[in-house]
mmCIF file of C-alpha atoms in Angstrom:
data_model
loop_
_atom_site.group_PDB
_atom_site.id
_atom_site.type_symbol
_atom_site.label_atom_id
_atom_site.label_comp_id
_atom_site.label_asym_id
_atom_site.label_seq_id
_atom_site.Cartn_x
_atom_site.Cartn_y
_atom_site.Cartn_z
ATOM 1 C CA MET A 1 92.896 103.246 100.893
ATOM 2 C CA ALA A 2 90.926 100.537 99.269
ATOM 3 C CA HIS A 3 90.832 100.825 95.468
ATOM 4 C CA GLY A 4 87.488 102.246 94.328
ATOM 5 C CA TYR A 5 86.642 103.719 97.750
ATOM 6 C CA GLU A 6 88.541 106.893 97.487
ATOM 7 C CA GLY A 7 86.192 109.335 99.176
ATOM 8 C CA LYS A 8 85.640 113.041 98.453
ATOM 9 C CA ARG A 9 84.001 115.732 100.520
ATOM 10 C CA ILE A 10 82.002 118.368 98.854
ATOM 11 C CA VAL A 11 81.071 121.520 100.857
ATOM 12 C CA THR A 12 78.602 123.737 99.296
ATOM 13 C CA LYS A 13 78.342 127.521 99.549
ATOM 14 C CA ASP A 14 75.440 127.194 102.030
ATOM 15 C CA GLY A 15 77.392 124.872 104.258
ATOM 16 C CA VAL A 16 76.085 121.475 103.481
ATOM 17 C CA THR A 17 78.834 118.750 103.512
ATOM 18 C CA ILE A 18 78.417 115.698 101.324
ATOM 19 C CA ASP A 19 80.876 112.815 101.752
ATOM 20 C CA GLY A 20 80.981 110.102 99.089
ATOM 21 C CA MET A 21 82.447 108.949 95.808
ATOM 22 C CA VAL A 22 82.385 111.285 92.920
ATOM 23 C CA LEU A 23 80.739 109.534 89.912
ATOM 24 C CA SER A 24 80.935 112.448 87.409
ATOM 25 C CA ASN A 25 82.797 115.797 87.529
ATOM 26 C CA ASP A 26 80.598 117.147 84.940
ATOM 27 C CA ASP A 27 77.992 119.796 85.717
ATOM 28 C CA PRO A 28 76.285 118.907 87.884
ATOM 29 C CA VAL A 29 78.706 116.885 89.903
ATOM 30 C CA GLN A 30 77.296 113.497 90.820
ATOM 31 C CA ILE A 31 78.386 112.040 94.190
ATOM 32 C CA LYS A 32 77.299 108.676 95.651
ATOM 33 C CA SER A 33 77.026 108.771 99.429
ATOM 34 C CA MET A 34 77.027 105.906 101.870
ATOM 35 C CA GLY A 35 73.901 104.016 101.463
ATOM 36 C CA GLY A 36 73.955 104.441 97.760
ATOM 37 C CA VAL A 37 72.121 107.748 97.482
ATOM 38 C CA ILE A 38 73.285 109.700 94.343
ATOM 39 C CA GLN A 39 73.142 113.516 94.564
ATOM 40 C CA ALA A 40 73.613 115.995 91.714
ATOM 41 C CA VAL A 41 75.277 119.246 92.872
ATOM 42 C CA PRO A 42 75.500 122.105 90.449
ATOM 43 C CA LYS A 43 79.047 123.344 90.202
ATOM 44 C CA ARG A 44 78.072 126.898 91.030
ATOM 45 C CA LEU A 45 76.940 125.787 94.422
ATOM 46 C CA ILE A 46 80.157 124.142 95.370
ATOM 47 C CA LYS A 47 82.544 125.891 97.676
ATOM 48 C CA SER A 48 85.245 123.183 97.844
ATOM 49 C CA THR A 49 86.027 119.543 96.922
ATOM 50 C CA THR A 50 88.659 117.741 98.919
ATOM 51 C CA GLY A 51 89.865 114.157 99.207
ATOM 52 C CA MET A 52 89.161 112.349 102.462
ATOM 53 C CA LYS A 53 91.844 110.656 104.450
ATOM 54 C CA HIS A 54 89.881 107.500 105.139
ATOM 55 C CA SER A 55 88.294 105.029 103.034
ATOM 56 C CA LEU A 56 84.550 104.741 102.489
ATOM 57 C CA MET A 57 84.698 100.918 102.620
ATOM 58 C CA PHE A 58 83.141 99.496 105.804
ATOM 59 C CA THR A 59 85.441 98.036 108.348
ATOM 60 C CA ALA A 60 84.936 94.547 109.691
ATOM 61 C CA ASP A 61 83.762 96.048 113.011
ATOM 62 C CA MET A 62 81.165 98.217 111.085
ATOM 63 C CA MET A 63 79.767 95.039 109.592
ATOM 64 C CA GLY A 64 79.563 93.311 113.005
ATOM 65 C CA LEU A 65 82.394 90.912 112.255
ATOM 66 C CA ASN A 66 84.848 89.885 114.961
ATOM 67 C CA ALA A 67 88.388 88.512 114.375
ATOM 68 C CA GLN A 68 87.287 84.990 114.132
ATOM 69 C CA ALA A 69 84.487 85.753 111.805
ATOM 70 C CA LEU A 70 86.875 87.620 109.458
ATOM 71 C CA ALA A 71 89.417 84.703 109.627
ATOM 72 C CA ASP A 72 86.603 82.167 108.702
ATOM 73 C CA ILE A 73 85.766 84.431 105.622
ATOM 74 C CA VAL A 74 89.386 84.586 104.555
ATOM 75 C CA ALA A 75 89.787 80.818 105.010
ATOM 76 C CA TYR A 76 86.770 80.093 102.987
ATOM 77 C CA LEU A 77 87.824 82.372 100.140
ATOM 78 C CA LYS A 78 91.185 80.562 100.042
ATOM 79 C CA SER A 79 89.570 77.105 100.124
ATOM 80 C CA ASP A 80 88.892 74.927 97.088
ATOM 81 C CA ASP A 81 85.076 75.066 97.876
ATOM 82 C CA ILE A 82 84.510 78.215 95.831
ATOM 83 C CA LYS A 83 86.658 77.380 92.742
#
C-alpha cells in the first residue's frame, strides 16, 4: 500500500458507500474521495468504517501509461537533468 493512500470505506446507515481517505475522525468525519471531493459525514449516520485492501493511488494503466512510458519516467527521474 502506497504511503498516504491508505483507503477507508464508510458505509452509512442508509446504505451509501463512500471510499476515500479519512481527513478527520472528528464529528463530522471528513473523507476525501477520488477526484478530490471532500464529504462530511456525521458520526451518527455511520454504520461502519473499514480499511480497504487496495491503494487509492492510480496505477500506471489507469493513467494510460504503458511499460515503456513508465520506464521512461523512471529513467528521467534518475537522470541528472532534474537535479
